[in-house]
PDB file of C-alpha atoms in Angstrom:
ATOM      1  CA  UNK A  28      -4.437 -17.313  28.313  1.00  0.00           C
ATOM      2  CA  UNK A  29      -5.006 -15.620  31.691  1.00  0.00           C
ATOM      3  CA  UNK A  30      -1.291 -14.826  31.894  1.00  0.00           C
ATOM      4  CA  UNK A  31      -1.423 -13.247  28.449  1.00  0.00           C
ATOM      5  CA  UNK A  32      -4.411 -11.096  29.421  1.00  0.00           C
ATOM      6  CA  UNK A  33      -2.690 -10.002  32.628  1.00  0.00           C
ATOM      7  CA  UNK A  34       0.433  -9.127  30.674  1.00  0.00           C
ATOM      8  CA  UNK A  35      -1.589  -7.021  28.256  1.00  0.00           C
ATOM      9  CA  UNK A  36      -3.405  -5.229  31.091  1.00  0.00           C
ATOM     10  CA  UNK A  37      -0.099  -4.406  32.786  1.00  0.00           C
ATOM     11  CA  UNK A  38       1.393  -3.221  29.482  1.00  0.00           C
ATOM     12  CA  UNK A  39      -1.630  -1.010  28.723  1.00  0.00           C
ATOM     13  CA  UNK A  40      -1.530   0.442  32.248  1.00  0.00           C
ATOM     14  CA  UNK A  41       2.172   1.163  31.818  1.00  0.00           C
ATOM     15  CA  UNK A  42       1.446   2.719  28.425  1.00  0.00           C
ATOM     16  CA  UNK A  43      -1.157   5.138  29.781  1.00  0.00           C
ATOM     17  CA  UNK A  44       1.106   6.012  32.720  1.00  0.00           C
ATOM     18  CA  UNK A  45       3.858   6.878  30.226  1.00  0.00           C
ATOM     19  CA  UNK A  46       1.453   8.904  28.128  1.00  0.00           C
ATOM     20  CA  UNK A  47       0.225  10.824  31.168  1.00  0.00           C
ATOM     21  CA  UNK A  48       3.784  11.785  32.069  1.00  0.00           C
ATOM     22  CA  UNK A  49       4.753  12.694  28.506  1.00  0.00           C
ATOM     23  CA  UNK A  50       4.158  16.123  27.035  1.00  0.00           C
ATOM     24  CA  UNK A  51       2.017  15.231  24.031  1.00  0.00           C
ATOM     25  CA  UNK A  52       2.188  11.510  23.347  1.00  0.00           C
ATOM     26  CA  UNK A  53       3.620  10.538  19.957  1.00  0.00           C
ATOM     27  CA  UNK A  54       5.086   7.462  18.338  1.00  0.00           C
ATOM     28  CA  UNK A  55       7.112   6.559  15.278  1.00  0.00           C
ATOM     29  CA  UNK A  56       7.155   3.241  13.448  1.00  0.00           C
ATOM     30  CA  UNK A  57       9.182   2.187  10.414  1.00  0.00           C
ATOM     31  CA  UNK A  58       7.702  -0.386   8.037  1.00  0.00           C
ATOM     32  CA  UNK A  59       9.481  -2.441   5.409  1.00  0.00           C
ATOM     33  CA  UNK A  60       7.449  -3.584   2.419  1.00  0.00           C
ATOM     34  CA  UNK A  61       8.216  -6.886   0.745  1.00  0.00           C
ATOM     35  CA  UNK A  62       6.692  -8.280  -2.436  1.00  0.00           C
ATOM     36  CA  UNK A  63       6.617 -11.841  -3.742  1.00  0.00           C
ATOM     37  CA  UNK A  64       6.489 -12.045  -7.529  1.00  0.00           C
ATOM     38  CA  UNK A  65       3.411 -14.070  -8.414  1.00  0.00           C
ATOM     39  CA  UNK A  66       3.435 -17.208 -10.540  1.00  0.00           C
ATOM     40  CA  UNK A  67       1.258 -15.387 -13.092  1.00  0.00           C
ATOM     41  CA  UNK A  68       3.978 -12.768 -13.647  1.00  0.00           C
ATOM     42  CA  UNK A  69       6.634 -15.469 -13.958  1.00  0.00           C
ATOM     43  CA  UNK A  70       4.540 -17.365 -16.498  1.00  0.00           C
ATOM     44  CA  UNK A  71       4.004 -14.145 -18.442  1.00  0.00           C
ATOM     45  CA  UNK A  72       7.770 -13.637 -18.647  1.00  0.00           C
ATOM     46  CA  UNK A  73       8.252 -17.238 -19.717  1.00  0.00           C
ATOM     47  CA  UNK A  74       5.640 -16.837 -22.474  1.00  0.00           C
ATOM     48  CA  UNK A  75       7.610 -13.864 -23.820  1.00  0.00           C
ATOM     49  CA  UNK A  76      10.679 -16.137 -24.100  1.00  0.00           C
ATOM     50  CA  UNK A  77      12.653 -13.534 -22.228  1.00  0.00           C
ATOM     51  CA  UNK A  78      16.386 -14.275 -21.740  1.00  0.00           C
ATOM     52  CA  UNK A  79      17.323 -15.250 -18.173  1.00  0.00           C
ATOM     53  CA  UNK A  80      19.504 -12.180 -17.629  1.00  0.00           C
ATOM     54  CA  UNK A  81      16.689  -9.894 -18.797  1.00  0.00           C
ATOM     55  CA  UNK A  82      14.209 -11.775 -16.605  1.00  0.00           C
ATOM     56  CA  UNK A  83      16.467 -11.347 -13.555  1.00  0.00           C
ATOM     57  CA  UNK A  84      16.810  -7.651 -14.354  1.00  0.00           C
ATOM     58  CA  UNK A  85      13.017  -7.217 -14.559  1.00  0.00           C
ATOM     59  CA  UNK A  86      12.507  -9.088 -11.268  1.00  0.00           C
ATOM     60  CA  UNK A  87      15.071  -6.915  -9.483  1.00  0.00           C
ATOM     61  CA  UNK A  88      13.519  -3.777 -10.946  1.00  0.00           C
ATOM     62  CA  UNK A  89      10.042  -4.738  -9.741  1.00  0.00           C
ATOM     63  CA  UNK A  90      11.305  -5.545  -6.269  1.00  0.00           C
ATOM     64  CA  UNK A  91      13.276  -2.304  -6.100  1.00  0.00           C
ATOM     65  CA  UNK A  92      10.193  -0.307  -7.011  1.00  0.00           C
ATOM     66  CA  UNK A  93       7.944  -2.116  -4.528  1.00  0.00           C
ATOM     67  CA  UNK A  94      10.209  -2.943  -1.587  1.00  0.00           C
ATOM     68  CA  UNK A  95      10.578   0.325   0.281  1.00  0.00           C
ATOM     69  CA  UNK A  96      10.653   1.748   3.791  1.00  0.00           C
ATOM     70  CA  UNK A  97       7.779   3.836   5.119  1.00  0.00           C
ATOM     71  CA  UNK A  98       7.426   5.868   8.304  1.00  0.00           C
ATOM     72  CA  UNK A  99       4.276   6.152  10.392  1.00  0.00           C
ATOM     73  CA  UNK A 100       4.193   9.098  12.797  1.00  0.00           C
ATOM     74  CA  UNK A 101       1.209   8.926  15.120  1.00  0.00           C
ATOM     75  CA  UNK A 102      -0.424  10.339  18.229  1.00  0.00           C
ATOM     76  CA  UNK A 103      -3.619   9.174  19.941  1.00  0.00           C
ATOM     77  CA  UNK A 104      -5.960   9.990  17.047  1.00  0.00           C
ATOM     78  CA  UNK A 105      -3.925  11.222  14.050  1.00  0.00           C
ATOM     79  CA  UNK A 106      -1.129   9.822  11.904  1.00  0.00           C
ATOM     80  CA  UNK A 107       0.858  10.387   8.713  1.00  0.00           C
ATOM     81  CA  UNK A 108       2.249   7.582   6.584  1.00  0.00           C
ATOM     82  CA  UNK A 109       4.842   8.307   3.915  1.00  0.00           C
ATOM     83  CA  UNK A 110       7.857   6.856   2.184  1.00  0.00           C
ATOM     84  CA  UNK A 111      11.134   7.311   4.030  1.00  0.00           C
ATOM     85  CA  UNK A 112      13.475   9.692   2.244  1.00  0.00           C
ATOM     86  CA  UNK A 113      16.294   7.747   0.574  1.00  0.00           C
ATOM     87  CA  UNK A 114      19.382   9.246  -1.034  1.00  0.00           C
ATOM     88  CA  UNK A 115      19.689   8.346  -4.701  1.00  0.00           C
ATOM     89  CA  UNK A 116      22.720   6.162  -5.259  1.00  0.00           C
ATOM     90  CA  UNK A 117      24.705   6.404  -8.499  1.00  0.00           C
ATOM     91  CA  UNK A 118      24.692   3.446 -10.833  1.00  0.00           C
ATOM     92  CA  UNK A 119      22.384   1.432 -13.023  1.00  0.00           C
ATOM     93  CA  UNK A 120      18.679   2.259 -12.578  1.00  0.00           C
ATOM     94  CA  UNK A 121      19.374   4.605  -9.672  1.00  0.00           C
ATOM     95  CA  UNK A 122      16.198   6.491 -10.626  1.00  0.00           C
ATOM     96  CA  UNK A 123      14.160   3.823  -8.882  1.00  0.00           C
ATOM     97  CA  UNK A 124      15.654   4.713  -5.486  1.00  0.00           C
ATOM     98  CA  UNK A 125      13.933   8.082  -5.343  1.00  0.00           C
ATOM     99  CA  UNK A 126      11.239   8.511  -2.726  1.00  0.00           C
ATOM    100  CA  UNK A 127       7.852  10.069  -3.440  1.00  0.00           C
ATOM    101  CA  UNK A 128       6.201  13.005  -1.683  1.00  0.00           C
ATOM    102  CA  UNK A 129       2.923  11.139  -1.238  1.00  0.00           C
ATOM    103  CA  UNK A 130       1.419  11.450   2.259  1.00  0.00           C
ATOM    104  CA  UNK A 131      -1.494   9.546   3.791  1.00  0.00           C
ATOM    105  CA  UNK A 132      -3.007  11.482   6.719  1.00  0.00           C
ATOM    106  CA  UNK A 133      -5.521   9.764   8.977  1.00  0.00           C
ATOM    107  CA  UNK A 134      -7.803  11.074  11.733  1.00  0.00           C
ATOM    108  CA  UNK A 135      -9.389   8.172  13.621  1.00  0.00           C
ATOM    109  CA  UNK A 136     -11.485  10.497  15.794  1.00  0.00           C
ATOM    110  CA  UNK A 137     -13.068  12.316  12.840  1.00  0.00           C
ATOM    111  CA  UNK A 138     -12.966   9.054  10.818  1.00  0.00           C
ATOM    112  CA  UNK A 139     -11.543  10.821   7.772  1.00  0.00           C
ATOM    113  CA  UNK A 140      -8.380  10.697   5.666  1.00  0.00           C
ATOM    114  CA  UNK A 141      -6.493  12.997   3.310  1.00  0.00           C
ATOM    115  CA  UNK A 142      -4.255  11.281   0.785  1.00  0.00           C
ATOM    116  CA  UNK A 143      -1.798  13.487  -1.104  1.00  0.00           C
ATOM    117  CA  UNK A 144      -0.929  11.541  -4.224  1.00  0.00           C
ATOM    118  CA  UNK A 145       0.852  12.347  -7.476  1.00  0.00           C
ATOM    119  CA  UNK A 146      -0.694  10.555 -10.447  1.00  0.00           C
ATOM    120  CA  UNK A 147      -0.028  11.129 -14.159  1.00  0.00           C
ATOM    121  CA  UNK A 148       2.030  14.219 -13.302  1.00  0.00           C
ATOM    122  CA  UNK A 149      -0.709  15.865 -11.203  1.00  0.00           C
ATOM    123  CA  UNK A 150      -0.966  16.218  -7.427  1.00  0.00           C
ATOM    124  CA  UNK A 151      -4.300  15.239  -5.888  1.00  0.00           C
ATOM    125  CA  UNK A 152      -5.672  15.647  -2.372  1.00  0.00           C
ATOM    126  CA  UNK A 153      -8.016  12.709  -1.947  1.00  0.00           C
ATOM    127  CA  UNK A 154     -10.338  13.496   0.961  1.00  0.00           C
ATOM    128  CA  UNK A 155     -12.894  11.005   2.173  1.00  0.00           C
ATOM    129  CA  UNK A 156     -14.211   8.934   5.072  1.00  0.00           C
ATOM    130  CA  UNK A 157     -12.110   6.105   6.482  1.00  0.00           C
ATOM    131  CA  UNK A 158     -13.230   2.715   5.235  1.00  0.00           C
ATOM    132  CA  UNK A 159     -13.516   0.248   8.098  1.00  0.00           C
ATOM    133  CA  UNK A 160     -12.707  -3.378   7.355  1.00  0.00           C
ATOM    134  CA  UNK A 161     -14.795  -6.008   9.120  1.00  0.00           C
ATOM    135  CA  UNK A 162     -11.958  -7.315  11.263  1.00  0.00           C
ATOM    136  CA  UNK A 163     -12.310 -10.718  12.890  1.00  0.00           C
ATOM    137  CA  UNK A 164     -10.155 -10.888  16.006  1.00  0.00           C
ATOM    138  CA  UNK A 165      -8.418 -14.192  16.642  1.00  0.00           C
ATOM    139  CA  UNK A 166      -6.726 -15.762  19.675  1.00  0.00           C
ATOM    140  CA  UNK A 167      -3.492 -16.587  17.852  1.00  0.00           C
ATOM    141  CA  UNK A 168      -0.557 -14.513  19.099  1.00  0.00           C
ATOM    142  CA  UNK A 169       3.139 -13.981  18.471  1.00  0.00           C
ATOM    143  CA  UNK A 170       5.921 -11.636  19.497  1.00  0.00           C
ATOM    144  CA  UNK A 171       7.020  -8.901  17.107  1.00  0.00           C
ATOM    145  CA  UNK A 172      10.097  -7.361  18.626  1.00  0.00           C
ATOM    146  CA  UNK A 173       9.261  -6.776  22.301  1.00  0.00           C
ATOM    147  CA  UNK A 174       5.523  -6.529  21.710  1.00  0.00           C
ATOM    148  CA  UNK A 175       2.884  -9.225  22.080  1.00  0.00           C
ATOM    149  CA  UNK A 176       0.660  -9.181  18.998  1.00  0.00           C
ATOM    150  CA  UNK A 177      -2.650 -10.794  18.111  1.00  0.00           C
ATOM    151  CA  UNK A 178      -3.950 -11.919  14.743  1.00  0.00           C
ATOM    152  CA  UNK A 179      -6.887 -10.305  12.954  1.00  0.00           C
ATOM    153  CA  UNK A 180      -8.267 -11.090   9.498  1.00  0.00           C
ATOM    154  CA  UNK A 181     -10.630  -9.350   7.093  1.00  0.00           C
ATOM    155  CA  UNK A 182     -11.909  -9.718   3.546  1.00  0.00           C
ATOM    156  CA  UNK A 183     -11.044  -6.770   1.294  1.00  0.00           C
ATOM    157  CA  UNK A 184     -12.540  -5.884  -2.082  1.00  0.00           C
ATOM    158  CA  UNK A 185      -9.829  -5.137  -4.651  1.00  0.00           C
ATOM    159  CA  UNK A 186     -10.262  -3.478  -8.046  1.00  0.00           C
ATOM    160  CA  UNK A 187      -7.689  -4.613 -10.589  1.00  0.00           C
ATOM    161  CA  UNK A 188      -7.886  -2.044 -13.395  1.00  0.00           C
ATOM    162  CA  UNK A 189      -4.375  -2.757 -14.694  1.00  0.00           C
ATOM    163  CA  UNK A 190      -5.249  -6.434 -15.079  1.00  0.00           C
ATOM    164  CA  UNK A 191      -8.047  -5.424 -17.411  1.00  0.00           C
ATOM    165  CA  UNK A 192      -5.661  -3.239 -19.414  1.00  0.00           C
ATOM    166  CA  UNK A 193      -3.077  -6.020 -19.686  1.00  0.00           C
ATOM    167  CA  UNK A 194      -5.757  -8.402 -20.925  1.00  0.00           C
ATOM    168  CA  UNK A 195      -6.611  -5.929 -23.639  1.00  0.00           C
ATOM    169  CA  UNK A 196      -2.955  -5.636 -24.629  1.00  0.00           C
ATOM    170  CA  UNK A 197      -2.457  -9.375 -24.747  1.00  0.00           C
ATOM    171  CA  UNK A 198      -3.991  -9.817 -28.190  1.00  0.00           C
ATOM    172  CA  UNK A 199      -5.864  -7.942 -30.878  1.00  0.00           C
ATOM    173  CA  UNK A 200      -9.579  -8.446 -30.562  1.00  0.00           C
ATOM    174  CA  UNK A 201     -12.603  -7.876 -32.739  1.00  0.00           C
ATOM    175  CA  UNK A 202     -14.912  -4.953 -31.950  1.00  0.00           C
ATOM    176  CA  UNK A 203     -17.375  -7.219 -30.163  1.00  0.00           C
ATOM    177  CA  UNK A 204     -14.661  -8.836 -28.089  1.00  0.00           C
ATOM    178  CA  UNK A 205     -13.147  -5.444 -27.391  1.00  0.00           C
ATOM    179  CA  UNK A 206     -16.493  -4.367 -25.968  1.00  0.00           C
ATOM    180  CA  UNK A 207     -16.580  -7.481 -23.859  1.00  0.00           C
ATOM    181  CA  UNK A 208     -13.067  -6.744 -22.552  1.00  0.00           C
ATOM    182  CA  UNK A 209     -14.323  -3.554 -20.901  1.00  0.00           C
ATOM    183  CA  UNK A 210     -16.783  -5.579 -18.843  1.00  0.00           C
ATOM    184  CA  UNK A 211     -14.348  -8.261 -17.677  1.00  0.00           C
ATOM    185  CA  UNK A 212     -14.873  -8.869 -13.954  1.00  0.00           C
ATOM    186  CA  UNK A 213     -12.016  -7.009 -12.301  1.00  0.00           C
ATOM    187  CA  UNK A 214     -13.337  -6.890  -8.749  1.00  0.00           C
ATOM    188  CA  UNK A 215     -12.132  -9.597  -6.405  1.00  0.00           C
ATOM    189  CA  UNK A 216     -11.769 -10.159  -2.683  1.00  0.00           C
ATOM    190  CA  UNK A 217      -8.555 -10.936  -0.885  1.00  0.00           C
ATOM    191  CA  UNK A 218      -7.854 -11.959   2.699  1.00  0.00           C
ATOM    192  CA  UNK A 219      -5.909  -9.446   4.781  1.00  0.00           C
ATOM    193  CA  UNK A 220      -4.044 -10.722   7.835  1.00  0.00           C
ATOM    194  CA  UNK A 221      -2.897  -8.178  10.403  1.00  0.00           C
ATOM    195  CA  UNK A 222      -0.949  -8.462  13.657  1.00  0.00           C
ATOM    196  CA  UNK A 223      -1.693  -5.746  16.215  1.00  0.00           C
ATOM    197  CA  UNK A 224      -0.461  -5.047  19.735  1.00  0.00           C
ATOM    198  CA  UNK A 225      -2.923  -3.958  22.471  1.00  0.00           C
ATOM    199  CA  UNK A 226       0.172  -2.800  24.376  1.00  0.00           C
ATOM    200  CA  UNK A 227      -0.027   0.374  22.241  1.00  0.00           C
ATOM    201  CA  UNK A 228      -3.791   1.095  22.212  1.00  0.00           C
ATOM    202  CA  UNK A 229      -4.060   3.322  19.156  1.00  0.00           C
ATOM    203  CA  UNK A 230      -6.069   2.451  16.024  1.00  0.00           C
ATOM    204  CA  UNK A 231      -3.309   3.226  13.502  1.00  0.00           C
ATOM    205  CA  UNK A 232      -1.337   1.046  11.112  1.00  0.00           C
ATOM    206  CA  UNK A 233       0.640   1.073   7.860  1.00  0.00           C
ATOM    207  CA  UNK A 234      -0.865   2.413   4.640  1.00  0.00           C
ATOM    208  CA  UNK A 235      -4.668   2.681   5.044  1.00  0.00           C
ATOM    209  CA  UNK A 236      -4.990  -0.157   7.536  1.00  0.00           C
ATOM    210  CA  UNK A 237      -6.552   0.877  10.841  1.00  0.00           C
ATOM    211  CA  UNK A 238      -9.391   0.260  13.257  1.00  0.00           C
ATOM    212  CA  UNK A 239      -7.944  -2.477  15.475  1.00  0.00           C
ATOM    213  CA  UNK A 240      -7.621  -2.217  19.292  1.00  0.00           C
ATOM    214  CA  UNK A 241      -3.888  -1.651  19.042  1.00  0.00           C
ATOM    215  CA  UNK A 242      -1.136  -0.492  16.691  1.00  0.00           C
ATOM    216  CA  UNK A 243      -0.807  -2.763  13.639  1.00  0.00           C
ATOM    217  CA  UNK A 244       2.780  -3.994  13.331  1.00  0.00           C
ATOM    218  CA  UNK A 245       2.400  -6.390  10.399  1.00  0.00           C
ATOM    219  CA  UNK A 246       0.062  -6.785   7.412  1.00  0.00           C
ATOM    220  CA  UNK A 247      -0.088  -9.526   4.788  1.00  0.00           C
ATOM    221  CA  UNK A 248      -2.247  -9.001   1.706  1.00  0.00           C
ATOM    222  CA  UNK A 249      -1.771 -11.217  -1.330  1.00  0.00           C
ATOM    223  CA  UNK A 250       1.849 -10.986  -2.442  1.00  0.00           C
ATOM    224  CA  UNK A 251       2.489  -7.855  -0.358  1.00  0.00           C
ATOM    225  CA  UNK A 252       3.823  -7.827   3.193  1.00  0.00           C
ATOM    226  CA  UNK A 253       4.357  -4.806   5.462  1.00  0.00           C
ATOM    227  CA  UNK A 254       6.152  -5.324   8.749  1.00  0.00           C
ATOM    228  CA  UNK A 255       7.428  -3.001  11.457  1.00  0.00           C
ATOM    229  CA  UNK A 256      11.217  -2.925  11.807  1.00  0.00           C
ATOM    230  CA  UNK A 257      11.511  -0.137  14.378  1.00  0.00           C
ATOM    231  CA  UNK A 258       9.151   1.389  16.922  1.00  0.00           C
ATOM    232  CA  UNK A 259       9.818   4.367  19.188  1.00  0.00           C
ATOM    233  CA  UNK A 260       7.370   5.846  21.703  1.00  0.00           C
ATOM    234  CA  UNK A 261       7.822   9.567  22.423  1.00  0.00           C
ATOM    235  CA  UNK A 262      10.940  10.063  20.258  1.00  0.00           C
ATOM    236  CA  UNK A 263      13.177  13.031  21.059  1.00  0.00           C
ATOM    237  CA  UNK A 264      12.696  14.524  17.605  1.00  0.00           C
ATOM    238  CA  UNK A 265       8.958  14.556  17.019  1.00  0.00           C
ATOM    239  CA  UNK A 266       7.702  14.912  13.456  1.00  0.00           C
ATOM    240  CA  UNK A 267       4.811  17.219  12.580  1.00  0.00           C
ATOM    241  CA  UNK A 268       1.607  15.275  12.188  1.00  0.00           C
ATOM    242  CA  UNK A 269      -0.440  17.518   9.965  1.00  0.00           C
ATOM    243  CA  UNK A 270      -2.870  17.251   7.091  1.00  0.00           C
ATOM    244  CA  UNK A 271      -1.362  17.877   3.604  1.00  0.00           C
ATOM    245  CA  UNK A 272      -2.836  20.936   1.885  1.00  0.00           C
ATOM    246  CA  UNK A 273      -1.369  21.166  -1.624  1.00  0.00           C
ATOM    247  CA  UNK A 274      -3.150  19.490  -4.516  1.00  0.00           C
ATOM    248  CA  UNK A 275      -6.492  19.258  -6.288  1.00  0.00           C
ATOM    249  CA  UNK A 276      -9.195  18.228  -3.821  1.00  0.00           C
ATOM    250  CA  UNK A 277     -11.275  15.244  -4.905  1.00  0.00           C
ATOM    251  CA  UNK A 278     -13.051  12.277  -3.334  1.00  0.00           C
ATOM    252  CA  UNK A 279     -11.884   8.669  -3.550  1.00  0.00           C
ATOM    253  CA  UNK A 280     -14.651   7.912  -6.045  1.00  0.00           C
ATOM    254  CA  UNK A 281     -13.610  10.852  -8.235  1.00  0.00           C
ATOM    255  CA  UNK A 282      -9.967   9.713  -8.113  1.00  0.00           C
ATOM    256  CA  UNK A 283     -10.913   6.198  -9.205  1.00  0.00           C
ATOM    257  CA  UNK A 284     -12.947   7.689 -12.078  1.00  0.00           C
ATOM    258  CA  UNK A 285      -9.850   9.613 -13.219  1.00  0.00           C
ATOM    259  CA  UNK A 286      -7.806   6.410 -13.158  1.00  0.00           C
ATOM    260  CA  UNK A 287     -10.481   4.639 -15.190  1.00  0.00           C
ATOM    261  CA  UNK A 288     -10.504   7.454 -17.744  1.00  0.00           C
ATOM    262  CA  UNK A 289      -6.708   7.389 -18.094  1.00  0.00           C
ATOM    263  CA  UNK A 290      -6.667   3.616 -18.537  1.00  0.00           C
ATOM    264  CA  UNK A 291      -9.334   3.945 -21.251  1.00  0.00           C
ATOM    265  CA  UNK A 292      -7.163   6.552 -23.011  1.00  0.00           C
ATOM    266  CA  UNK A 293      -4.127   4.242 -22.772  1.00  0.00           C
ATOM    267  CA  UNK A 294      -6.186   1.404 -24.251  1.00  0.00           C
ATOM    268  CA  UNK A 295      -7.294   3.592 -27.160  1.00  0.00           C
ATOM    269  CA  UNK A 296      -3.734   4.786 -27.835  1.00  0.00           C
ATOM    270  CA  UNK A 297      -2.407   1.248 -27.744  1.00  0.00           C
ATOM    271  CA  UNK A 298      -5.102   0.026 -30.127  1.00  0.00           C
ATOM    272  CA  UNK A 299      -4.391   2.922 -32.515  1.00  0.00           C
ATOM    273  CA  UNK A 300      -0.651   2.194 -32.356  1.00  0.00           C
ATOM    274  CA  UNK A 301      -1.222  -1.477 -33.099  1.00  0.00           C
ATOM    275  CA  UNK A 302      -3.202  -0.608 -36.233  1.00  0.00           C
ATOM    276  CA  UNK A 303      -0.604   1.856 -37.497  1.00  0.00           C
ATOM    277  CA  UNK A 304       2.319  -0.447 -36.838  1.00  0.00           C
ATOM    278  CA  UNK A 305       0.672  -3.744 -37.772  1.00  0.00           C
ATOM    279  CA  UNK A 306       3.152  -4.338 -40.547  1.00  0.00           C
ATOM    280  CA  UNK A 307       6.152  -2.867 -38.831  1.00  0.00           C
ATOM    281  CA  UNK A 308       8.756  -3.764 -36.285  1.00  0.00           C
ATOM    282  CA  UNK A 309       8.538  -6.435 -33.640  1.00  0.00           C
ATOM    283  CA  UNK A 310       8.975  -6.000 -29.916  1.00  0.00           C
ATOM    284  CA  UNK A 311      12.254  -5.332 -28.209  1.00  0.00           C
ATOM    285  CA  UNK A 312      12.970  -5.910 -24.538  1.00  0.00           C
TER     286      UNK A 312
END
């Protein structure tokens, strides 16, 4: 353990020496996201009696939509996290290879974030305070690339609004049961496991993960994994790390209220459609 601590101290000293020599310290990290399709989703497909070829197609489509590459550009206190631009390839379902213009800007000194996000065809600028997870630092370590990383865990509260909507869609309910469906417990906690390196003593990480005594190189949350595939300190071509400015300014709470309202509208439309087409055609996949 003493050797590990000495190695970290030497690495941190080397890091600050490099920063002192550099004109404006900056780093760039690429993250690959990977998703594991849950057993619940598989069972749902099985219950629909979906043909194997259609099931394989749906699985590939979900993975293609979720498994992407993101770039984190960071300096000592600020960072931007966005999807890496990918050229659209011709062929079946090529539309899913497009990259979004969403940008997550973080300022660890001011403890604020600005999240530019397109939702339901509108661009929002979500501005709010950074939420700090209660990280528990562990002694377990491993190498990620050339960097010694340590394990940290935290409990995160997750709201699952789409789960509530899917429950509503699952079957037609009476008015009383429909009322009950809006109060189904949709808040749960999940364990987040992160691996950070004190060798790069900045509090940044992928997505909205931050606040550890070193750059986060890997995150595991539920069926989602984010891991660093490339890391460059003081790259020759430095990206602009700046706060996004275009979009309707709202808080995180206001954004969540908009999502809730839209999901309620979708529920109402679906219920209305079910009544109108109760004697009509069946489903097609």
